[in-house]
Coordinates of C-alpha atoms in Angstrom, one line a residue:
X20 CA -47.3 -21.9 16.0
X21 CA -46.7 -24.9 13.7
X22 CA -44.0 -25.0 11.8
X23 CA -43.6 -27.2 8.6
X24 CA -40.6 -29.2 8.0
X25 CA -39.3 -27.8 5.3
X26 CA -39.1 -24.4 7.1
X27 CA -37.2 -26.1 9.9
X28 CA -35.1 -27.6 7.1
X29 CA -34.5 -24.1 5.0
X30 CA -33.6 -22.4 9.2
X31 CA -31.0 -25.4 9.6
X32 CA -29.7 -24.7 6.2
X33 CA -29.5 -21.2 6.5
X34 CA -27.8 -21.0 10.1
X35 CA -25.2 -23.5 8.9
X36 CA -24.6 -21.4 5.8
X37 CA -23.7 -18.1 7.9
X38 CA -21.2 -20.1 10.1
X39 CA -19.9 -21.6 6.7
X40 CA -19.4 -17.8 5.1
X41 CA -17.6 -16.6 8.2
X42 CA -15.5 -19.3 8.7
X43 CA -14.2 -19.6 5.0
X44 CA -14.3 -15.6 4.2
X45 CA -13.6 -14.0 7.7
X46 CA -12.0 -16.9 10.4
X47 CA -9.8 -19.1 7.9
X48 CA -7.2 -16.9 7.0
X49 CA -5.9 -15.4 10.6
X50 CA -6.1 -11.4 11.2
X51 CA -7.4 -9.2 14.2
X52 CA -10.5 -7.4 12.5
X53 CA -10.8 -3.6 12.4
X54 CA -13.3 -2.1 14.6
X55 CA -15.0 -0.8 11.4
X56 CA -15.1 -4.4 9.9
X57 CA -16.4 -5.7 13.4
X58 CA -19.5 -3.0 13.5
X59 CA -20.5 -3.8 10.0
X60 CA -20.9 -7.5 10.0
X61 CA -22.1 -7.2 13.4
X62 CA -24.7 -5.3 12.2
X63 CA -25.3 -7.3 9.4
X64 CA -25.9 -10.1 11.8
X65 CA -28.4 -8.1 14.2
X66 CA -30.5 -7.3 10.9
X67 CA -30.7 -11.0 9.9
X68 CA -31.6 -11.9 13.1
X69 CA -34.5 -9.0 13.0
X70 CA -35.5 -9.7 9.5
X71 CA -36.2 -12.9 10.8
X72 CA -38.6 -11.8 14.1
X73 CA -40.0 -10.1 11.6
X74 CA -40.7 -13.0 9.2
X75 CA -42.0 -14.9 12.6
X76 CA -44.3 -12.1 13.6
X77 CA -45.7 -12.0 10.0
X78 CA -46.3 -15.4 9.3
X79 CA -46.4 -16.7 12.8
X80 CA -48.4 -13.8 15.1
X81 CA -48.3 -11.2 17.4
X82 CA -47.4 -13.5 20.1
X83 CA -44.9 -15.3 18.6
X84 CA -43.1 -12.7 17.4
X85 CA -42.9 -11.0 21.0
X86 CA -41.7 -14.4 22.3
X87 CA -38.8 -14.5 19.6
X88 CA -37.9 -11.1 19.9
X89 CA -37.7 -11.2 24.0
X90 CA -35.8 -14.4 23.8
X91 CA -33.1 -13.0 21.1
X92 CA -32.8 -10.2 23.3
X93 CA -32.1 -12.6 26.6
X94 CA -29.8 -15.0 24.8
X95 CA -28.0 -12.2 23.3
X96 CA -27.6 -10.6 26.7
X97 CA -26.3 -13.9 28.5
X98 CA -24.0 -14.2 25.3
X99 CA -22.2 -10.5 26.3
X100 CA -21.4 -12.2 29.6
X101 CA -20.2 -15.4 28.0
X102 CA -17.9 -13.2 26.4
X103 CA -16.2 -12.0 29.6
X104 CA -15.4 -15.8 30.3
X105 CA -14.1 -16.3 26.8
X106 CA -11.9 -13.4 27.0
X107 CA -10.2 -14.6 30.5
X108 CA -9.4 -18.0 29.1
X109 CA -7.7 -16.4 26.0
X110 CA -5.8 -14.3 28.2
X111 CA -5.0 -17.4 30.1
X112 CA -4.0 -19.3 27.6
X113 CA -1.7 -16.1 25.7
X114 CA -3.9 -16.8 22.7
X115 CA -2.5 -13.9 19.9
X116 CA -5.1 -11.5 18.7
X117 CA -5.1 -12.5 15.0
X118 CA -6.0 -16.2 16.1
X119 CA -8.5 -14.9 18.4
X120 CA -11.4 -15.2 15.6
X121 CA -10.6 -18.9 14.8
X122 CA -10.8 -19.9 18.8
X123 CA -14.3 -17.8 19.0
X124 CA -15.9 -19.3 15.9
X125 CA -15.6 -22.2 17.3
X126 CA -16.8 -21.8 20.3
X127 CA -20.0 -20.3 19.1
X128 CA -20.5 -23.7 17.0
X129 CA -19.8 -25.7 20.3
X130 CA -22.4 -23.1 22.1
X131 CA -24.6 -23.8 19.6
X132 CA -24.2 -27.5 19.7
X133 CA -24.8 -27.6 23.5
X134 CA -27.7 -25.4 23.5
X135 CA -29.2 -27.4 20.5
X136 CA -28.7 -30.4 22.7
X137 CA -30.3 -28.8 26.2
X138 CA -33.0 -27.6 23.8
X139 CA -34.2 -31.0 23.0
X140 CA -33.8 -32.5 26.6
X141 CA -35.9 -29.3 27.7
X142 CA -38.6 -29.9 25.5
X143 CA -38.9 -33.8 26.1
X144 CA -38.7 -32.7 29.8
X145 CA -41.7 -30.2 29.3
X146 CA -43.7 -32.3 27.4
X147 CA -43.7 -34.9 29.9
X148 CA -43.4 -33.4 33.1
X149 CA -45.2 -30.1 33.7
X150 CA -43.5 -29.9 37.3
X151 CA -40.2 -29.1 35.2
X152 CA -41.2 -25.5 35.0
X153 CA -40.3 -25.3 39.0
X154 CA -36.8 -26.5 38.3
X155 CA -35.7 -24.4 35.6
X156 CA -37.3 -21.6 37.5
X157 CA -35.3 -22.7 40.4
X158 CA -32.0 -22.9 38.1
X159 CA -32.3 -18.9 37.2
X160 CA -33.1 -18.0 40.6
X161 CA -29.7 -19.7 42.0
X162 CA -28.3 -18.6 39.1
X163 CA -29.0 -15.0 39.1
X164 CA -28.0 -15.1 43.1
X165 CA -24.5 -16.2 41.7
X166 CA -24.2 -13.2 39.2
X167 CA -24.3 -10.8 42.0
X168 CA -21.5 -12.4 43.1
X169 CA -17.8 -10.9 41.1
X170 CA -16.7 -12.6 38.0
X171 CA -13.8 -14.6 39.3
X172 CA -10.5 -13.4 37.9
X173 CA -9.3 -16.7 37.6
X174 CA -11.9 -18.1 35.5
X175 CA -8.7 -19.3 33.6
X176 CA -8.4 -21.9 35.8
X177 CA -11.9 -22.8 36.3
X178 CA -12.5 -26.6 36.8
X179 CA -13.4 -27.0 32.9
X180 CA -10.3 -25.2 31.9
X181 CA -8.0 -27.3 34.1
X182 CA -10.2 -30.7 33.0
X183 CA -8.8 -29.7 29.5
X184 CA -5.6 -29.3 30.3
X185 CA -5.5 -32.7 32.0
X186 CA -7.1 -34.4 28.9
X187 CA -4.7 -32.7 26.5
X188 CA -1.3 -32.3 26.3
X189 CA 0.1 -29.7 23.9
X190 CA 3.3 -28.3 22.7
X191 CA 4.3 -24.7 25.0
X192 CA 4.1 -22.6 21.8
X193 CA 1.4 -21.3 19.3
X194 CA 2.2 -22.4 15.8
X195 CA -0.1 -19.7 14.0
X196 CA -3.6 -21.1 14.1
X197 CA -3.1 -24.4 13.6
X198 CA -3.8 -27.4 15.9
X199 CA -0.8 -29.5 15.3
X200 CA 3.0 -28.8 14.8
X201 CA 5.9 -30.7 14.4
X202 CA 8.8 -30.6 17.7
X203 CA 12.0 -32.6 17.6
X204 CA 10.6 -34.6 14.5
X205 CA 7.1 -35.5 16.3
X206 CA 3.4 -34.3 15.4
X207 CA 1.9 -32.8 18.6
X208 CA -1.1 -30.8 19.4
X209 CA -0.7 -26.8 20.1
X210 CA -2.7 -24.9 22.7
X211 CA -5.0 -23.5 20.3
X212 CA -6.7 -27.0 20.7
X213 CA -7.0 -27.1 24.2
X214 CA -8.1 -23.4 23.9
X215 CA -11.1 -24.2 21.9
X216 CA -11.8 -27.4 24.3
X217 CA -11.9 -25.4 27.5
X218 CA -14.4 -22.9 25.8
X219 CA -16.3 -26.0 24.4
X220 CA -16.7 -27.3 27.5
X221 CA -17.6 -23.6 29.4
X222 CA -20.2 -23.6 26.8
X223 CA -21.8 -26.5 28.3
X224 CA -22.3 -24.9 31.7
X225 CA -23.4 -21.6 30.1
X226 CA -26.6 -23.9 29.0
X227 CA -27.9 -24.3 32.0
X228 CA -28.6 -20.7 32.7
X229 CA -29.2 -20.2 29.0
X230 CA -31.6 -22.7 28.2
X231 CA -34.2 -22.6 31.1
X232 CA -34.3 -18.4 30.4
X233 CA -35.4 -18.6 27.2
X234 CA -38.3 -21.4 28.0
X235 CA -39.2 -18.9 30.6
X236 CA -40.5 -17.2 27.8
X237 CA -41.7 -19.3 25.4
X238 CA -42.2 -23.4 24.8
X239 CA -42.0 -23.1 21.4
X240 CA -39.3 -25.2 19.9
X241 CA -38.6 -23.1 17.0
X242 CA -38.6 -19.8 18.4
X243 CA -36.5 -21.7 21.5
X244 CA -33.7 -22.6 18.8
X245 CA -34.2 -19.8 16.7
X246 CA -33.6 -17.1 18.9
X247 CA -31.0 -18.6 20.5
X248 CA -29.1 -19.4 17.3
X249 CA -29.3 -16.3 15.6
X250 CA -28.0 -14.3 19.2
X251 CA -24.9 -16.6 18.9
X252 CA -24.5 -15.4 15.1
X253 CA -22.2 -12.4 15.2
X254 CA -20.7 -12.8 18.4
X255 CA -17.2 -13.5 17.2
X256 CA -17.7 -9.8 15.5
X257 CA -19.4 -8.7 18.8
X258 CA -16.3 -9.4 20.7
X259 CA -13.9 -7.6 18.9
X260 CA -16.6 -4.3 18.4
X261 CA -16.9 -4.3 22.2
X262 CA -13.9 -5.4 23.3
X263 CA -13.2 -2.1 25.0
X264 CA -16.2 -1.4 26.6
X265 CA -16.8 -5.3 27.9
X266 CA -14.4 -3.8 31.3
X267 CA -16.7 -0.5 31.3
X268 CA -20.5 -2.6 31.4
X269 CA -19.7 -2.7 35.5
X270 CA -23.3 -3.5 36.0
X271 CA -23.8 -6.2 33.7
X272 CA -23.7 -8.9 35.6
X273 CA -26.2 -7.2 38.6
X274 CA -28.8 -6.6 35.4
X275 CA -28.6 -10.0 34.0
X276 CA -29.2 -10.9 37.9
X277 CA -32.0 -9.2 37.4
X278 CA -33.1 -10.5 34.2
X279 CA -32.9 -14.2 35.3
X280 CA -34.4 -13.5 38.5
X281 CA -37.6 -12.0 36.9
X282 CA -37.9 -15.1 34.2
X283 CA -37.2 -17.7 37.1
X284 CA -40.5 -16.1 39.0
X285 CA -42.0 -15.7 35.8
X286 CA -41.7 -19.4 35.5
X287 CA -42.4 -20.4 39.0
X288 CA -45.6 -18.8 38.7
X289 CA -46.6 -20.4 35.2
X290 CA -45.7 -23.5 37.5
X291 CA -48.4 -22.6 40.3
X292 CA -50.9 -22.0 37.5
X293 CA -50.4 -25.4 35.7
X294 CA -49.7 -27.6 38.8
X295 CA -50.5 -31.5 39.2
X296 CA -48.0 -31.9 42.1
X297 CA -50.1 -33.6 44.8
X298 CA -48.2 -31.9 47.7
X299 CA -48.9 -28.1 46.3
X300 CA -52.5 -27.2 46.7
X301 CA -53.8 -31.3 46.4
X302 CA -52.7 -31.2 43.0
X303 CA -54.8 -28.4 41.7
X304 CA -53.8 -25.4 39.8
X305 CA -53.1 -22.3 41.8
X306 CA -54.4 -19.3 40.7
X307 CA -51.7 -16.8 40.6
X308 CA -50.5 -13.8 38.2
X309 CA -49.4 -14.8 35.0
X310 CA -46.7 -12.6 33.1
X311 CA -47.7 -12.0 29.4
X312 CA -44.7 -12.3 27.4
X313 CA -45.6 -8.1 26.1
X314 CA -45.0 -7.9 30.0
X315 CA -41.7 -10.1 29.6
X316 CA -40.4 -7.7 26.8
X317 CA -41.2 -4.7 28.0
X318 CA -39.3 -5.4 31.8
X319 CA -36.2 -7.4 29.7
X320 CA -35.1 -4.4 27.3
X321 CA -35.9 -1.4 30.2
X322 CA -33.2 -3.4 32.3
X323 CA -30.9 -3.7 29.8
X324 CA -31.1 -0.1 29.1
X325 CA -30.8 0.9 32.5
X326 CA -28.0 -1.5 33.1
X327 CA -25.6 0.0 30.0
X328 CA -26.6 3.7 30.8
X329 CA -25.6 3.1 34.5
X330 CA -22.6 1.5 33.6
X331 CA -21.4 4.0 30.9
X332 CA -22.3 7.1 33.3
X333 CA -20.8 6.0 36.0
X334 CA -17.4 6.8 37.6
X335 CA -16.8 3.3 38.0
X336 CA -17.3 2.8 35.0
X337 CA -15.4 5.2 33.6
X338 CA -12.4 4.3 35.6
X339 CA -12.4 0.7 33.9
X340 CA -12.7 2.0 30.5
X341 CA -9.9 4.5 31.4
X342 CA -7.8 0.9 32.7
X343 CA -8.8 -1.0 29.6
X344 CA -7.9 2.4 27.2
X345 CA -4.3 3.0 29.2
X346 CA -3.3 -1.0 28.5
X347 CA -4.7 -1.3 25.3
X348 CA -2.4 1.9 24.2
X349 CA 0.6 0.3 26.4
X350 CA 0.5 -2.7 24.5
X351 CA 0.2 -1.1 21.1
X352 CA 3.4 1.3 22.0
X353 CA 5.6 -1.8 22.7
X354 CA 4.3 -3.9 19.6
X355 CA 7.0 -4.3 17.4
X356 CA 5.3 -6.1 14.7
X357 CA 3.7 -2.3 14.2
X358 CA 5.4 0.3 12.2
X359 CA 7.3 2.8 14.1
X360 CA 4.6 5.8 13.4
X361 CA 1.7 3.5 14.7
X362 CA 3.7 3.0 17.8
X363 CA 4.4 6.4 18.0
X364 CA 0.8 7.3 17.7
X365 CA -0.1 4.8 20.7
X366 CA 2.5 6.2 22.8
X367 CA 0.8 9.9 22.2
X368 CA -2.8 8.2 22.7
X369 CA -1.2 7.0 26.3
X370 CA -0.1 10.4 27.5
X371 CA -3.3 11.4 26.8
X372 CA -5.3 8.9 28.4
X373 CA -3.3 8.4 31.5
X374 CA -3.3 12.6 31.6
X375 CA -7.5 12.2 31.8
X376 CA -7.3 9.4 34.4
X377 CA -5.4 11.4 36.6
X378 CA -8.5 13.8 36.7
X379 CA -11.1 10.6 38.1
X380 CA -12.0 11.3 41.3
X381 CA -9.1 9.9 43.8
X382 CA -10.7 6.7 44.9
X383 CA -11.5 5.7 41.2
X384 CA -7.9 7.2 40.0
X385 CA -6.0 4.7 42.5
X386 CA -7.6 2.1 41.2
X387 CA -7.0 3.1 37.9
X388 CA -3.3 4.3 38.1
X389 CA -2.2 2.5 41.4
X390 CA -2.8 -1.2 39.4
X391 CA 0.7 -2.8 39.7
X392 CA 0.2 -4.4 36.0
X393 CA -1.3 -1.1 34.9
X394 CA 2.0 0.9 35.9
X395 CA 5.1 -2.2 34.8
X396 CA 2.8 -1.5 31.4
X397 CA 2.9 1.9 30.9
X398 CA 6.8 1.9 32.5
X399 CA 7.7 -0.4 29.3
X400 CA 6.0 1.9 27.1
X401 CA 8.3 4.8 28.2
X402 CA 11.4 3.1 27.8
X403 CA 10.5 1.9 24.9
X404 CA 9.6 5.3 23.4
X405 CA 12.9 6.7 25.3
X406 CA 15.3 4.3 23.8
X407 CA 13.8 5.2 20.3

């Protein structure tokens, strides 16, 4: 598909455009979004990014649009999982919830950049070296073997997060959203700086994974950029509609595993079939089984469906949502920038929740009601609601 420059110019435009809008009408002026404000600009942002497949299948093919439509769907996959990370530093770092949005918004843009970046490289690579298809295929293989392995609770202090830390050095406290503050008459930087710079720099290793999965798919250079672009679009609304059920998807990372697996192979073999490396059959092609990217769809979305409805069925699952609910509700009886009947109301939304936990079965309820955090939580929530 050959796309003119002016399309790639009106694309560019356009994607700039929807950061611009949601960082001057939704991002600039600090607050924690409602869950109804989340799912409707969320959803806003999945239709733009469908409209659009839609324009590519139209004016561009069948095939093409099957190769946009199964890259959006990977990249917007890998970008759930991203999220995990993102939400560990923030926690890391004590980032409040109404600067949340700010720290996110620019992370996508530094996601964005990096990918942009890898995208190029990856396409000069292809062009010149066909035997680059092994490597990226290689790259999701490892990487999928590494996504069976558990997320590491101290992703706060991964190697990028401490590199930060040791680059920049910031004030100990927040001053609302901004990065720089004034202490004992000097102008110094605040964390939310070196927030933004750890997940800038996270964002280059997600890029990796990211990049190679989506050339798995297609070599396209548009659809590459496109699809990746528009999954990153509505992910700072993502993470706040999801927020709650990011704990509960306890099979995520085993179906991404899956996901990347089946594109590396997918990719080894489109290897095999366009070989020139001397040492692999004299440097002939090999003539193997080639995914269609129809295929690539079809196996892509079943195991993202079987991966949520696992998750959400299961008693594992369930317990973590139960955990998630039981803080969340903690945290909201304690805040004392709420009004006392919202407090009230959390404290009543705790009883009940912790009263349903108590009914998982026992392994699943210890781990549930036996966390040590879990239980100094809901123990301040009681005092607080007893000294009222």
């Amino acid at each position: 598909m050959d796309v003119p420059g002016y399309v790639w110019t009106l694309t560019i435009v356009g994607i700039i455009g929807l950061l611009a809008f949601d960082f001057i009408f939704h991002v600039r002026k600090a607050h924690e979004p409602t869950l109804k404000e989340a799912a409707i600009w969320s959803s806003i942002y999945v239709g733009i990014a469908i409209l659009f497949g839609i324009g590519v299948l139209v004016f561009g093919g069948a095939t093409a649009g099957s190769e946009y439509f199964a890259g959006y769907i990977t990249e917007k996959a890998l970008s759930v999982d991203n999220l995990f990370v993102f939400l560990i530093i923030m926690s890391s770092f004590a980032v409040p919830r109404a600067d949340q949005q700010k720290v996110l918004l620019f992370g996508i843009v530094f996601a964005l950049i990096a990918r942009t970046g890898f995208i190029l490289i990856g396409a000069a690579a292809i062009s010149a070296f066909s035997w680059v298809f092994y490597l990226f295929g290689a790259i999701l293989i490892v990487t999928a073997i590494n996504l069976l392995r558990p997320h590491d609770e101290h992703a706060g202090d991964s190697l990028m997060v401490r590199l930060a830390k040791r680059m920049i050095k910031t004030s100990d406290h927040y001053d609302g959203d901004k990065f720089f503050t004034v202490e004992n008459g000097k102008r110094v930087l605040t964390p939310m700086l070196l927030v933004i710079v750890a997940i800038g720099l996270t964002d280059i290793l997600f890029a990796l994974d990211s990049v190679p999965a989506i050339y798995g798919l297609t070599e396209n250079v548009f659809i590459v950029f496109t699809a990746t672009a528009f999954s990153l679009l509505g992910l700072r609304q993502l993470y706040f509609l999801i927020d709650g059920l990011l704990d509960r998807l306890v099979y995520l990372s085993i179906g991404l595993a899956a996901i990347l697996a089946f594109i590396g192979v997918k990719l080894v073999l489109h290897a095999l079939h366009e070989n020139t490396l001397p040492f692999i059959n004299g440097g002939e092609h090999v003539p193997v089984f080639e995914i269609s990217t129809g295929l690539s769809l079809t196996v892509i979305v079943g195991i993202l469906i079987v991966t949520v409805v696992a998750s959400l069925l299961s008693p594992k699952g369930r317990a973590q949502n139960f955990a998630a609910a039981i803080r969340r509700h903690a945290t909201d009886a304690v805040d004392e920038t709420k009004p006392t009947p919202e407090r009230a109301a959390a404290f009543d939304r705790l009883r009940e929740t912790h009263s349903k936990a108590s009914a998982l079965p026992p392994k699943h309820r210890e781990a549930v009601l036996g966390d040590e955090s879990l239980k100094s939580a809901v123990e301040r929530a009681h005092e607080e609601h007893s000294s009222r």
